[in-house]
Amino acid sequence: MGQTKDLNGLKETTQLIMKTAKYSSSQITAAAYYLPEQRLSLREMSEMSGAPENIIAEKIGIEEKRVAAIDEQPSDLAVKAGRKIIENLDPESIDVL
């Protein structure tokens, strides 16, 4: 459920960006994301916060959370997402990443 919400949110954000981008001379032609491998379960969030699992699920609407590793920086996540984008593109067609 949590991953589906993440993907739906990404889709909505991408659609908004695409709508906005068409009014400028720039164009966004691809978008990608990277989800960290480490997962924080609803049970773990409950233990950390002291809130019951059902309250967390109701209020936040997630069953798990992806968490970057201790040695993983936001730029590392961006690089991995960027690599996913360019896997299916001709590198010569990219002006800005």
CSV table of N, CA and C in Angstrom, one decimal:
chain,number,residue,atom,x,y,z
A,1,MET,N,0.8,-1.2,0.0
A,1,MET,CA,0.0,0.0,0.0
A,1,MET,C,0.9,1.3,0.0
A,2,GLY,N,1.9,1.3,0.8
A,2,GLY,CA,2.8,2.5,0.9
A,2,GLY,C,3.5,2.8,-0.4
A,3,GLN,N,4.0,1.7,-1.0
A,3,GLN,CA,4.7,2.0,-2.3
A,3,GLN,C,3.7,2.4,-3.4
A,4,THR,N,2.5,1.9,-3.4
A,4,THR,CA,1.5,2.4,-4.4
A,4,THR,C,1.2,3.8,-4.2
A,5,LYS,N,1.1,4.3,-2.9
A,5,LYS,CA,0.8,5.7,-2.7
A,5,LYS,C,2.0,6.5,-3.1
A,6,ASP,N,3.2,6.1,-2.9
A,6,ASP,CA,4.4,6.8,-3.4
A,6,ASP,C,4.4,6.9,-4.9
A,7,LEU,N,4.1,5.9,-5.6
A,7,LEU,CA,4.0,5.9,-7.0
A,7,LEU,C,2.9,6.8,-7.6
A,8,ASN,N,1.7,6.7,-6.9
A,8,ASN,CA,0.6,7.6,-7.3
A,8,ASN,C,1.0,9.1,-7.1
A,9,GLY,N,1.7,9.4,-6.0
A,9,GLY,CA,2.1,10.7,-5.7
A,9,GLY,C,3.1,11.2,-6.8
A,10,LEU,N,4.0,10.3,-7.1
A,10,LEU,CA,5.0,10.6,-8.2
A,10,LEU,C,4.4,10.9,-9.5
A,11,LYS,N,3.4,10.1,-9.8
A,11,LYS,CA,2.6,10.3,-11.1
A,11,LYS,C,1.9,11.6,-11.1
A,12,GLU,N,1.3,12.0,-10.0
A,12,GLU,CA,0.6,13.3,-9.9
A,12,GLU,C,1.5,14.4,-10.0
A,13,THR,N,2.7,14.3,-9.3
A,13,THR,CA,3.7,15.4,-9.4
A,13,THR,C,4.3,15.5,-10.8
A,14,THR,N,4.5,14.4,-11.4
A,14,THR,CA,5.1,14.4,-12.8
A,14,THR,C,4.1,15.0,-13.7
A,15,GLN,N,2.8,14.7,-13.6
A,15,GLN,CA,1.8,15.3,-14.5
A,15,GLN,C,1.7,16.8,-14.3
A,16,LEU,N,1.8,17.3,-13.0
A,16,LEU,CA,1.8,18.7,-12.8
A,16,LEU,C,3.0,19.4,-13.4
A,17,ILE,N,4.2,18.8,-13.2
A,17,ILE,CA,5.4,19.4,-13.8
A,17,ILE,C,5.3,19.4,-15.3
A,18,MET,N,4.8,18.4,-15.9
A,18,MET,CA,4.7,18.3,-17.4
A,18,MET,C,3.7,19.5,-17.8
A,19,LYS,N,2.6,19.7,-17.1
A,19,LYS,CA,1.7,20.8,-17.5
A,19,LYS,C,2.4,22.1,-17.4
A,20,THR,N,3.1,22.3,-16.3
A,20,THR,CA,3.8,23.6,-16.1
A,20,THR,C,4.9,23.8,-17.2
A,21,ALA,N,5.6,22.7,-17.5
A,21,ALA,CA,6.8,22.8,-18.4
A,21,ALA,C,6.3,23.2,-19.8
A,22,LYS,N,5.1,22.8,-20.2
A,22,LYS,CA,4.8,23.1,-21.6
A,22,LYS,C,4.6,24.6,-21.9
A,23,TYR,N,4.5,25.4,-20.8
A,23,TYR,CA,4.4,26.9,-21.0
A,23,TYR,C,5.8,27.6,-21.0
A,24,SER,N,6.9,26.8,-21.0
A,24,SER,CA,8.2,27.4,-21.1
A,24,SER,C,8.9,26.8,-22.3
A,25,SER,N,10.1,27.3,-22.5
A,25,SER,CA,10.8,26.7,-23.7
A,25,SER,C,11.5,25.4,-23.3
A,26,SER,N,11.5,25.1,-22.0
A,26,SER,CA,12.1,23.8,-21.6
A,26,SER,C,11.1,22.7,-21.6
A,27,GLN,N,11.6,21.5,-21.6
A,27,GLN,CA,10.6,20.4,-21.7
A,27,GLN,C,11.1,19.3,-20.8
A,28,ILE,N,10.3,18.7,-20.0
A,28,ILE,CA,10.6,17.5,-19.2
A,28,ILE,C,10.1,16.3,-20.0
A,29,THR,N,11.0,15.5,-20.4
A,29,THR,CA,10.5,14.3,-21.2
A,29,THR,C,10.6,13.0,-20.4
A,30,ALA,N,11.2,13.0,-19.3
A,30,ALA,CA,11.3,11.8,-18.5
A,30,ALA,C,11.4,12.1,-17.0
A,31,ALA,N,11.0,11.2,-16.2
A,31,ALA,CA,11.1,11.4,-14.7
A,31,ALA,C,11.3,10.0,-14.1
A,32,ALA,N,12.1,9.9,-13.0
A,32,ALA,CA,12.3,8.6,-12.4
A,32,ALA,C,12.5,8.9,-10.9
A,33,TYR,N,12.5,7.8,-10.2
A,33,TYR,CA,12.6,7.8,-8.7
A,33,TYR,C,13.5,6.7,-8.3
A,34,TYR,N,14.0,6.7,-7.1
A,34,TYR,CA,14.7,5.6,-6.5
A,34,TYR,C,14.2,5.5,-5.1
A,35,LEU,N,13.8,4.3,-4.7
A,35,LEU,CA,13.4,4.0,-3.3
A,35,LEU,C,14.5,3.3,-2.6
A,36,PRO,N,14.9,3.8,-1.5
A,36,PRO,CA,16.0,3.1,-0.7
A,36,PRO,C,15.6,1.7,-0.4
A,37,GLU,N,16.6,0.8,-0.2
A,37,GLU,CA,16.3,-0.6,0.1
A,37,GLU,C,15.8,-0.8,1.5
A,38,GLN,N,16.3,-0.1,2.4
A,38,GLN,CA,15.9,-0.3,3.8
A,38,GLN,C,14.5,0.2,4.1
A,39,ARG,N,13.7,-0.7,4.8
A,39,ARG,CA,12.3,-0.4,5.0
A,39,ARG,C,12.1,-0.3,6.5
A,40,LEU,N,11.2,0.6,6.9
A,40,LEU,CA,10.8,0.7,8.3
A,40,LEU,C,9.3,0.3,8.4
A,41,SER,N,9.0,-0.8,9.1
A,41,SER,CA,7.7,-1.3,9.1
A,41,SER,C,6.8,-0.5,10.0
A,42,LEU,N,5.5,-0.7,9.9
A,42,LEU,CA,4.5,-0.1,10.7
A,42,LEU,C,4.8,-0.4,12.2
A,43,ARG,N,5.2,-1.7,12.5
A,43,ARG,CA,5.5,-2.1,13.8
A,43,ARG,C,6.7,-1.3,14.4
A,44,GLU,N,7.7,-1.1,13.6
A,44,GLU,CA,8.9,-0.4,14.0
A,44,GLU,C,8.6,1.1,14.3
A,45,MET,N,7.8,1.7,13.4
A,45,MET,CA,7.3,3.0,13.6
A,45,MET,C,6.6,3.2,14.9
A,46,SER,N,5.7,2.2,15.2
A,46,SER,CA,4.9,2.2,16.4
A,46,SER,C,5.8,2.1,17.6
A,47,GLU,N,6.8,1.2,17.6
A,47,GLU,CA,7.8,1.1,18.7
A,47,GLU,C,8.5,2.4,18.9
A,48,MET,N,9.0,3.0,17.8
A,48,MET,CA,9.8,4.2,17.9
A,48,MET,C,8.9,5.4,18.5
A,49,SER,N,7.7,5.5,18.0
A,49,SER,CA,6.9,6.7,18.4
A,49,SER,C,6.0,6.5,19.6
A,50,GLY,N,5.7,5.2,19.9
A,50,GLY,CA,4.8,4.9,21.1
A,50,GLY,C,3.4,5.0,20.6
A,51,ALA,N,3.1,5.3,19.4
A,51,ALA,CA,1.7,5.4,18.9
A,51,ALA,C,1.3,4.0,18.4
A,52,PRO,N,0.0,3.6,18.6
A,52,PRO,CA,-0.4,2.3,18.1
A,52,PRO,C,-0.4,2.2,16.6
A,53,GLU,N,-0.1,1.0,16.1
A,53,GLU,CA,0.0,0.8,14.7
A,53,GLU,C,-1.2,1.3,13.9
A,54,ASN,N,-2.4,1.0,14.4
A,54,ASN,CA,-3.6,1.4,13.7
A,54,ASN,C,-3.7,2.9,13.6
A,55,ILE,N,-3.3,3.7,14.6
A,55,ILE,CA,-3.3,5.1,14.5
A,55,ILE,C,-2.4,5.7,13.5
A,56,ILE,N,-1.2,5.1,13.4
A,56,ILE,CA,-0.2,5.5,12.4
A,56,ILE,C,-0.7,5.2,11.0
A,57,ALA,N,-1.3,4.0,10.8
A,57,ALA,CA,-1.9,3.7,9.5
A,57,ALA,C,-3.0,4.6,9.1
A,58,GLU,N,-3.9,5.0,10.1
A,58,GLU,CA,-5.0,5.9,9.8
A,58,GLU,C,-4.5,7.3,9.5
A,59,LYS,N,-3.6,7.8,10.3
A,59,LYS,CA,-3.2,9.2,10.2
A,59,LYS,C,-2.3,9.5,9.1
A,60,ILE,N,-1.3,8.6,8.9
A,60,ILE,CA,-0.3,8.8,7.9
A,60,ILE,C,-0.7,8.1,6.6
A,61,GLY,N,-1.4,6.9,6.7
A,61,GLY,CA,-1.8,6.2,5.5
A,61,GLY,C,-0.7,5.3,4.9
A,62,ILE,N,0.3,4.9,5.7
A,62,ILE,CA,1.3,4.1,5.1
A,62,ILE,C,1.5,2.8,6.0
A,63,GLU,N,2.0,1.8,5.4
A,63,GLU,CA,2.3,0.6,6.1
A,63,GLU,C,3.7,0.3,6.3
A,64,GLU,N,4.5,1.0,5.5
A,64,GLU,CA,6.0,1.0,5.6
A,64,GLU,C,6.6,2.3,5.1
A,65,LYS,N,7.8,2.5,5.5
A,65,LYS,CA,8.5,3.7,5.0
A,65,LYS,C,9.8,3.3,4.5
A,66,ARG,N,10.3,3.9,3.4
A,66,ARG,CA,11.6,3.6,2.9
A,66,ARG,C,12.6,4.6,3.6
A,67,VAL,N,13.7,4.1,4.0
A,67,VAL,CA,14.7,4.9,4.8
A,67,VAL,C,16.1,4.7,4.1
A,68,ALA,N,16.7,5.8,3.9
A,68,ALA,CA,18.0,5.8,3.3
A,68,ALA,C,19.0,5.2,4.3
A,69,ALA,N,20.0,4.5,3.9
A,69,ALA,CA,21.0,3.9,4.7
A,69,ALA,C,21.8,5.0,5.4
A,70,ILE,N,22.4,4.7,6.5
A,70,ILE,CA,23.2,5.7,7.3
A,70,ILE,C,24.2,6.4,6.4
A,71,ASP,N,24.8,5.6,5.5
A,71,ASP,CA,25.9,6.2,4.6
A,71,ASP,C,25.4,6.7,3.3
A,72,GLU,N,24.1,6.7,3.1
A,72,GLU,CA,23.4,7.1,1.8
A,72,GLU,C,22.9,8.6,1.9
A,73,GLN,N,23.5,9.4,1.1
A,73,GLN,CA,23.1,10.8,1.1
A,73,GLN,C,22.0,11.1,0.0
A,74,PRO,N,21.3,12.2,0.2
A,74,PRO,CA,20.3,12.5,-0.9
A,74,PRO,C,20.8,12.5,-2.3
A,75,SER,N,22.1,13.0,-2.4
A,75,SER,CA,22.7,13.0,-3.7
A,75,SER,C,22.9,11.6,-4.3
A,76,ASP,N,23.1,10.6,-3.4
A,76,ASP,CA,23.2,9.2,-3.8
A,76,ASP,C,21.9,8.7,-4.4
A,77,LEU,N,20.8,9.1,-3.8
A,77,LEU,CA,19.5,8.7,-4.2
A,77,LEU,C,19.2,9.4,-5.6
A,78,ALA,N,19.6,10.6,-5.7
A,78,ALA,CA,19.4,11.4,-7.0
A,78,ALA,C,20.2,10.7,-8.1
A,79,VAL,N,21.4,10.3,-7.8
A,79,VAL,CA,22.2,9.6,-8.9
A,79,VAL,C,21.6,8.3,-9.3
A,80,LYS,N,21.1,7.6,-8.4
A,80,LYS,CA,20.4,6.3,-8.7
A,80,LYS,C,19.2,6.5,-9.6
A,81,ALA,N,18.4,7.6,-9.2
A,81,ALA,CA,17.2,7.9,-10.0
A,81,ALA,C,17.6,8.4,-11.4
A,82,GLY,N,18.7,9.2,-11.5
A,82,GLY,CA,19.2,9.7,-12.7
A,82,GLY,C,19.7,8.6,-13.6
A,83,ARG,N,20.3,7.6,-13.1
A,83,ARG,CA,20.8,6.4,-13.9
A,83,ARG,C,19.6,5.7,-14.5
A,84,LYS,N,18.5,5.6,-13.7
A,84,LYS,CA,17.3,4.9,-14.2
A,84,LYS,C,16.7,5.7,-15.4
A,85,ILE,N,16.8,7.0,-15.4
A,85,ILE,CA,16.3,7.8,-16.5
A,85,ILE,C,17.1,7.6,-17.8
A,86,ILE,N,18.4,7.6,-17.6
A,86,ILE,CA,19.2,7.6,-18.8
A,86,ILE,C,19.4,6.2,-19.4
A,87,GLU,N,19.0,5.1,-18.7
A,87,GLU,CA,19.1,3.8,-19.2
A,87,GLU,C,18.3,3.6,-20.5
A,88,ASN,N,17.2,4.3,-20.6
A,88,ASN,CA,16.3,4.2,-21.8
A,88,ASN,C,16.4,5.4,-22.8
A,89,LEU,N,17.4,6.2,-22.6
A,89,LEU,CA,17.5,7.4,-23.4
A,89,LEU,C,18.8,7.4,-24.2
A,90,ASP,N,18.8,8.0,-25.3
A,90,ASP,CA,20.0,8.3,-26.1
A,90,ASP,C,20.8,9.4,-25.4
A,91,PRO,N,22.0,9.1,-24.9
A,91,PRO,CA,22.7,10.2,-24.2
A,91,PRO,C,22.9,11.5,-25.0
A,92,GLU,N,22.9,11.4,-26.3
A,92,GLU,CA,23.1,12.6,-27.2
A,92,GLU,C,21.8,13.4,-27.1
A,93,SER,N,20.7,12.9,-26.7
A,93,SER,CA,19.4,13.6,-26.7
A,93,SER,C,19.2,14.4,-25.4
A,94,ILE,N,20.1,14.3,-24.5
A,94,ILE,CA,20.0,15.0,-23.2
A,94,ILE,C,20.7,16.3,-23.2
A,95,ASP,N,20.0,17.4,-22.9
A,95,ASP,CA,20.6,18.7,-22.8
A,95,ASP,C,21.0,19.0,-21.4
A,96,VAL,N,20.0,18.7,-20.5
A,96,VAL,CA,20.2,19.0,-19.1
A,96,VAL,C,19.6,17.9,-18.3
A,97,LEU,N,20.3,17.6,-17.2
A,97,LEU,CA,19.8,16.5,-16.3
A,97,LEU,C,19.7,17.0,-14.9
